Coordinates of C-alpha atoms in Angstrom, one line a residue:
X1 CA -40.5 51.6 189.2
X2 CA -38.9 54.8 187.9
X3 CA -38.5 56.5 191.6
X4 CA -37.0 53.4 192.9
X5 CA -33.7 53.6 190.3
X6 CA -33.9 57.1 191.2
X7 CA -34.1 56.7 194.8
X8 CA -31.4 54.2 194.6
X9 CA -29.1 56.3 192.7
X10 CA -29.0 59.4 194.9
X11 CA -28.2 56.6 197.8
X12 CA -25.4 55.4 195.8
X13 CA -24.8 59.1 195.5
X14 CA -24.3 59.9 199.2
X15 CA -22.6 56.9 199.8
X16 CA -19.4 57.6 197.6
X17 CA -19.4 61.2 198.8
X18 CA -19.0 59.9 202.0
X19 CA -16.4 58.0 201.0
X20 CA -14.4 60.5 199.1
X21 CA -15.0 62.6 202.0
X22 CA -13.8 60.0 204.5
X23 CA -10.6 59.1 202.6
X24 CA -9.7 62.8 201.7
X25 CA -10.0 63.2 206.0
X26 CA -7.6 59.9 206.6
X27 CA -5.0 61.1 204.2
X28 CA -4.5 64.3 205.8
X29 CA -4.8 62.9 209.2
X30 CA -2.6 60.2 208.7
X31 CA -0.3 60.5 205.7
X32 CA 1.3 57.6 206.7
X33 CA -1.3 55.0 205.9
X34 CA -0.9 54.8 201.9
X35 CA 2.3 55.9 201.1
X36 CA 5.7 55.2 203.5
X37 CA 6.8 57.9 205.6
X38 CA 10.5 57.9 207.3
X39 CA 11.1 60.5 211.1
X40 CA 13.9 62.8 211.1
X41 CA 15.4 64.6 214.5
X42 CA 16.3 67.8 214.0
X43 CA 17.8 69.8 217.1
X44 CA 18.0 73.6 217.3
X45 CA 19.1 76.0 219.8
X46 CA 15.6 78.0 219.0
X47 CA 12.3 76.3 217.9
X48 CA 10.5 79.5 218.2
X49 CA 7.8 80.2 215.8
X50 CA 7.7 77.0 214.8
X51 CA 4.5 74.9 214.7
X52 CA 3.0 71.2 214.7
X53 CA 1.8 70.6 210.7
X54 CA 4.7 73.2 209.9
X55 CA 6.0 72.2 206.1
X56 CA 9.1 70.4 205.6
X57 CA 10.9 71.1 202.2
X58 CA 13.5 69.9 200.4
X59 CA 15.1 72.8 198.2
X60 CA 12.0 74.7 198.2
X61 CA 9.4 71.7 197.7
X62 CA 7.3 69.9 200.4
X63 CA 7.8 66.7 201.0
X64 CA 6.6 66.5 204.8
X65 CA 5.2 68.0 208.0
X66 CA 6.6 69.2 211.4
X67 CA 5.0 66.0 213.6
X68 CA 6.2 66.9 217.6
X69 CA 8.4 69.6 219.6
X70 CA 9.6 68.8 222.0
X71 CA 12.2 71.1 224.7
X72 CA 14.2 71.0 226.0
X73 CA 16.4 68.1 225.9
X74 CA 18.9 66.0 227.8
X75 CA 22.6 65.8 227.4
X76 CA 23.0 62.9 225.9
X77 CA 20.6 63.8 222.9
X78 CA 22.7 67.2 223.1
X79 CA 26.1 65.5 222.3
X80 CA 24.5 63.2 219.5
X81 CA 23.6 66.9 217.9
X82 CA 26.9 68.2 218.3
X83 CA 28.4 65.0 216.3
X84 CA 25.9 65.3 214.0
X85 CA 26.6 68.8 213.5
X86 CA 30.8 68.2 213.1
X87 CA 30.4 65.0 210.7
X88 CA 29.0 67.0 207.8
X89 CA 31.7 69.6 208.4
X90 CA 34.2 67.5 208.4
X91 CA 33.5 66.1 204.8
X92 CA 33.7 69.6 203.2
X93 CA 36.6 71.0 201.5
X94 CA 37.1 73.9 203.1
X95 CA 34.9 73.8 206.7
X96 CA 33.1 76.5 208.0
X97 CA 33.7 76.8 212.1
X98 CA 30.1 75.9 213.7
X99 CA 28.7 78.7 215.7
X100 CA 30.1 78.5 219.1
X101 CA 27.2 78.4 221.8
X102 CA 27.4 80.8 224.9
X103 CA 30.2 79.6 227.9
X104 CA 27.8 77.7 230.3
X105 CA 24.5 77.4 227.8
X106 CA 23.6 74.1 225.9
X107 CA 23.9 75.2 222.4
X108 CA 20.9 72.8 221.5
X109 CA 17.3 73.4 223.6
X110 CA 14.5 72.4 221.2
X111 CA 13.8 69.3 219.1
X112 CA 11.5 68.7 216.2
X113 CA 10.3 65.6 215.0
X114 CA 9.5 66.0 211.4
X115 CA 7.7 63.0 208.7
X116 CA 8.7 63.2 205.1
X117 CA 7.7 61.0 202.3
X118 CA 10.9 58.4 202.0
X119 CA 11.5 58.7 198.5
X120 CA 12.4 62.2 199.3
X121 CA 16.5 62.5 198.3
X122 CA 16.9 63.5 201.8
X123 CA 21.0 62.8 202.3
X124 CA 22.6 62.8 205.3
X125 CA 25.1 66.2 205.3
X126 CA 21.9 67.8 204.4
X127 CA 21.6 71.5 205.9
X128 CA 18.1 71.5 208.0
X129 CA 17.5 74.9 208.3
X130 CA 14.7 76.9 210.2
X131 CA 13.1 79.7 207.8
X132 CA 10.2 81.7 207.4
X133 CA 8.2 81.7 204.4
X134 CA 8.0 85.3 203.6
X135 CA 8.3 88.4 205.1
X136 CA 5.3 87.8 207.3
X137 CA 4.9 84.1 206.6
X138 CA 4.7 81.0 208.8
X139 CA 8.3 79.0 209.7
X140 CA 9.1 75.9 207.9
X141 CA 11.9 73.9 207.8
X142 CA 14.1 73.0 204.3
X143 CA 16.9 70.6 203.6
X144 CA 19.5 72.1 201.3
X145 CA 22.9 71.0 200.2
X146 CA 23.1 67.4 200.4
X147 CA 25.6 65.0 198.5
X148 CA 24.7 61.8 197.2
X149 CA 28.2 60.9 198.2
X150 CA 26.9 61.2 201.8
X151 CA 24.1 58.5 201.6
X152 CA 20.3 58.5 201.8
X153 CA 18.8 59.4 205.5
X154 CA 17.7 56.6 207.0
X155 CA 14.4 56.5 209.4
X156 CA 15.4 58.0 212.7
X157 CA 18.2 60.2 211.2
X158 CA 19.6 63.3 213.7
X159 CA 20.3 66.7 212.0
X160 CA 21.4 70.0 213.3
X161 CA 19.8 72.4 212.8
X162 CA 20.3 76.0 211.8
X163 CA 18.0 79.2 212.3
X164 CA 18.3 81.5 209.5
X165 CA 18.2 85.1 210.8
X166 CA 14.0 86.0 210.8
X167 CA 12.5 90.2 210.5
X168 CA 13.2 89.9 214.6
X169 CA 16.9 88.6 214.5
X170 CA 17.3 91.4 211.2
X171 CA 16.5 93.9 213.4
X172 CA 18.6 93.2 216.6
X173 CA 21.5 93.0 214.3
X174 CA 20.2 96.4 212.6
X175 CA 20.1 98.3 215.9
X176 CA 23.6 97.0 217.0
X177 CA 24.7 98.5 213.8
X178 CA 23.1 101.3 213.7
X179 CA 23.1 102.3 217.4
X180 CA 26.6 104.1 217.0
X181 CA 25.1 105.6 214.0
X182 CA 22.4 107.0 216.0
X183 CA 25.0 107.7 218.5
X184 CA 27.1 109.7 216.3
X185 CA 24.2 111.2 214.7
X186 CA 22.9 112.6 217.9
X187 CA 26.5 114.0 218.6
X188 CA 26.0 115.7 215.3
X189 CA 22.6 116.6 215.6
X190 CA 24.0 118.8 219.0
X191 CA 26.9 120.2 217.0
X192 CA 23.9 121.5 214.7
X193 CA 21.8 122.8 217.6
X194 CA 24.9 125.0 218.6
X195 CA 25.7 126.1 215.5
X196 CA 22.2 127.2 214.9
X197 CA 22.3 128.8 218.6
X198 CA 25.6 130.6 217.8
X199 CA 24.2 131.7 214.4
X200 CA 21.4 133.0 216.0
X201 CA 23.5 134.8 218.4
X202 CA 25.4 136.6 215.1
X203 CA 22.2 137.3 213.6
X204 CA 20.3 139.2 216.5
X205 CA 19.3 142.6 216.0
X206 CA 22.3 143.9 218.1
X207 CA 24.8 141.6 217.4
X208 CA 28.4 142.6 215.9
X209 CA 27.8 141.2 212.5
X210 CA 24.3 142.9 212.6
X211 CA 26.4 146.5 213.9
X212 CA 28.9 145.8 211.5
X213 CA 26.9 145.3 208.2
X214 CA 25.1 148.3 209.2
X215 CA 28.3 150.3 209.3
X216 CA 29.1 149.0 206.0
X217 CA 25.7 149.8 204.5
X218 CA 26.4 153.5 205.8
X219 CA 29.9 153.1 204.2
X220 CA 28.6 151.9 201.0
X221 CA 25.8 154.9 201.0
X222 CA 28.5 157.9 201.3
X223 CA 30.9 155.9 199.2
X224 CA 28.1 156.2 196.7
X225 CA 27.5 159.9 197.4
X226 CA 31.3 160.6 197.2
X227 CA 30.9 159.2 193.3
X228 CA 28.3 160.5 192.1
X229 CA 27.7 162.8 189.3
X230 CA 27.2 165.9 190.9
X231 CA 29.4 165.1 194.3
X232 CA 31.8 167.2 195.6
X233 CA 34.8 165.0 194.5
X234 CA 33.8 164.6 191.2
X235 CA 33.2 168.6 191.2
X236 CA 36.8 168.6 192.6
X237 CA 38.4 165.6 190.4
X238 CA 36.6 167.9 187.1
X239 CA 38.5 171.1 188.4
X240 CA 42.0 169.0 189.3
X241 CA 41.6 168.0 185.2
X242 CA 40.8 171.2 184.0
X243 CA 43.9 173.1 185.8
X244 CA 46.1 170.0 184.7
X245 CA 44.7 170.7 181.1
X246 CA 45.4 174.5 180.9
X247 CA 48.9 173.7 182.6
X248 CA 49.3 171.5 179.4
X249 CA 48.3 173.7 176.9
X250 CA 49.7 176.4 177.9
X251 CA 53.1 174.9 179.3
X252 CA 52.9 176.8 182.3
X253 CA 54.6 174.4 184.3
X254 CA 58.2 174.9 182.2
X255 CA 57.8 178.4 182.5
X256 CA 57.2 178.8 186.0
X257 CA 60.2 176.1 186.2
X258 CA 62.3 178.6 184.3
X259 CA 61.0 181.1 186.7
X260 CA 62.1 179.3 189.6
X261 CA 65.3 178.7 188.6
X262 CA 66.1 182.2 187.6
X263 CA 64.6 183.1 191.1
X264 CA 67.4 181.0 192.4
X265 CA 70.3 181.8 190.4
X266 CA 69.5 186.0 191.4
X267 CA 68.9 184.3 194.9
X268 CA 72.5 182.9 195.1
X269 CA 73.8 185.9 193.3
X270 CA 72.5 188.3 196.1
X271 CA 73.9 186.2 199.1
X272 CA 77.1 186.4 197.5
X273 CA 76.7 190.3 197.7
X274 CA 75.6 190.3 201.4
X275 CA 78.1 188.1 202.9
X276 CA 80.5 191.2 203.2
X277 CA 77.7 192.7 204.9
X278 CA 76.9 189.9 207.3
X279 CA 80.7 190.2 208.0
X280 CA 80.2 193.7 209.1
X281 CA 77.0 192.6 211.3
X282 CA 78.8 189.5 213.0
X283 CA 82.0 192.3 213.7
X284 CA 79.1 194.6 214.9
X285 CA 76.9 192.1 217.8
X286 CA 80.9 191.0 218.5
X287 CA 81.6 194.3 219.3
X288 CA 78.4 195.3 221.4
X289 CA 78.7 192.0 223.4
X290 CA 82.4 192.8 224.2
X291 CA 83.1 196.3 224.7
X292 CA 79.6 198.0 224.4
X293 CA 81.2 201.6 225.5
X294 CA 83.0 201.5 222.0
X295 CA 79.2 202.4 221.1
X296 CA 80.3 206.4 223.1
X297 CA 83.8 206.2 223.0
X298 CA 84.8 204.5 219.3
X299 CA 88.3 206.2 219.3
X300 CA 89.3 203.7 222.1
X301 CA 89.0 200.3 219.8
X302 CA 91.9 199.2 219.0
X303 CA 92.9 196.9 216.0
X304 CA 95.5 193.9 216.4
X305 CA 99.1 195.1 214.0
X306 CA 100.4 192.4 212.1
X307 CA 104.6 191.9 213.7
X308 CA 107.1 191.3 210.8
X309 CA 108.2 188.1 210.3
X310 CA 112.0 187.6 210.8
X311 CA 113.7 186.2 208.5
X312 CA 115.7 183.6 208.3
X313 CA 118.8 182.4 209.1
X314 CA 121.3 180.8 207.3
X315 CA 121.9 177.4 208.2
X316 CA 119.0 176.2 210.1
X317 CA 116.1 174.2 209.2
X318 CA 113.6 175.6 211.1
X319 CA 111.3 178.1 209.7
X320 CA 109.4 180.3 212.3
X321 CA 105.7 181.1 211.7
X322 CA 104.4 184.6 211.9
X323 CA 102.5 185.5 214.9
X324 CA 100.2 188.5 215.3
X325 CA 101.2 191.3 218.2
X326 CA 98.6 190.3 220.9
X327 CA 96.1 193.5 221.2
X328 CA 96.8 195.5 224.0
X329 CA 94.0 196.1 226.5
X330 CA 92.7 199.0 226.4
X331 CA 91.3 200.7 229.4
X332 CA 87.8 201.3 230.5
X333 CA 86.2 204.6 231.4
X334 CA 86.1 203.8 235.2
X335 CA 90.2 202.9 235.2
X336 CA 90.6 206.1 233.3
X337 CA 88.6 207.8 236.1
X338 CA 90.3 206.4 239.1
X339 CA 93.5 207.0 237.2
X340 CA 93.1 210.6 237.5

């Protein structure tokens, strides 16, 4: 009797774990089945990365799954997009300009059905935007910055979408910003290498700075030889001081001064004596330069008279100068010769 209740308890065992089991599996399969779902539309020009099951938030919470994908899509679907882009837009203070697609591309391609629970406060200016969970995380879609103003979303609602920049998009915008970095890096980095080349160049073994600074080493070495103690200038600059220093002691410099100007007082004294002299030597050269025969025959010079000056008369104004009786030429040995 005992194993029957227990036999009959581990059935009734198995049975509600199947149960559990098999309601646990509807629920997730079909969400819809015990609590109400409503299906947004939600176009974007970009559904990649995107999944089937993907979450659907609203400010960070889940309230839904991604259902379908479909792309791309027609026209007329594209233009109910575009108007569901601009009504939001145009209920904002200050609207932002949507994002202008390419000249001759749709700017809508993709559209995702999604299911959300419909007591979700899901309004209808709601942002639907496209985001990844993470840095490395899987894509999910989030409502954000709905007004109550606006009105609930109604089953069927269209949004449009937005794809927030992803690690991919961050770093295509990165290189376009840093690729005339790197450009002007590189230009910099050759600068560099030609510096370095032309500092090389200066500091080879035989280069001019090289040569030069060897020159100066030299220079410094005999500039340092020239001062030291027991140098020759030193020795010289010592003997300079010592002279200057007996000089000063002894006032040799105001007597030899006294000296010199005695020197030069006897020295002007005795050129006053000789200038008679010098007279006689001029008269002399004159003399042999002239009439050298003088030199044999001296009685024949003969020495300009001095004529008496008339004097004056009465009555005029002139007064007559004195003039000297030209010297009469006196005849050389050969005339006297032929003469006789």
């Amino acid at each position: 009797m005992q194993l029957q209740k227990n036999e009959i308890m581990t059935g009734l065992l198995v049975i509600g774990t199947i149960a559990v089991v098999a309601f646990l599996l509807v629920l997730l399969g079909a969400p819809g089945l015990f609590r109400p779902l409503v299906t947004y539309k939600i176009y974007f020009d970009n559904a990649a990365g995107i999944k089937e099951g993907a979450p659907v938030m609203l400010a960070g919470r889940k309230i839904g799954q991604v259902q379908k994908l479909f792309s791309p899509v027609s026209s007329e679907e594209q233009k109910k997009a575009e108007e569901a882009d601009a009504a939001p837009r145009s209920n904002e203070p200050n609207p932002s300009p949507s994002p202008s697609a390419t000249p001759g591309k749709p700017r809508f391609e993709a559209r995702v059905e999604v299911q959300v629970d419909k007591s979700a406060r899901v309004y209808r200016d709601a942002r639907a935007r496209l985001m990844q969970l993470g840095l490395l995380g899987d894509m999910a879609i989030d409502f954000t910055q709905g007004t109550e103003g606006s009105g609930r979303a109604k089953d069927g609602e269209i949004f449009a979408g937005e794809r927030t920049p992803d690690l991919g998009d961050a770093a295509a915008k990165m290189l376009e910003v840093i690729k005339p970095v790197a450009a002007e890096a590189t230009n910099t980095m050759k600068d560099l290498q030609q510096t370095a080349q032309n500092l090389n160049r200066l500091t080879d073994e035989n280069s001019e700075l090289t040569l030069a600074l060897g020159q100066f080493k030299t220079f410094g070495q005999h500039l340092s030889d020239l001062t030291a103690p027991d140098s020759a200038l030193t020795h010289s600059l010592t003997n300079i001081e010592k002279i200057s220093t007996s000089l000063t002691e002894n006032d040799n410099i105001k007597v030899t001064l006294q000296n010199l100007r005695s020197s030069s007082e006897k020295l002007k004294v005795a050129t006053t004596e000789l200038q008679p002299a010098g007279e006689n030597i001029k008269q002399f050269s004159e003399t042999i330069k002239t009439q050298p025969w003088r030199l044999i025959w001296p009685s024949t010079k003969k020495y300009a008279e001095a004529s008496p000056t008339p004097a004056p008369r009465q009555g005029t104004s002139t007064v007559r100068k004195s003039a000297r009786a030209k010297p009469r030429r006196t005849a050389t040995p050969t005339e006297r010769t032929s003469s006789r």
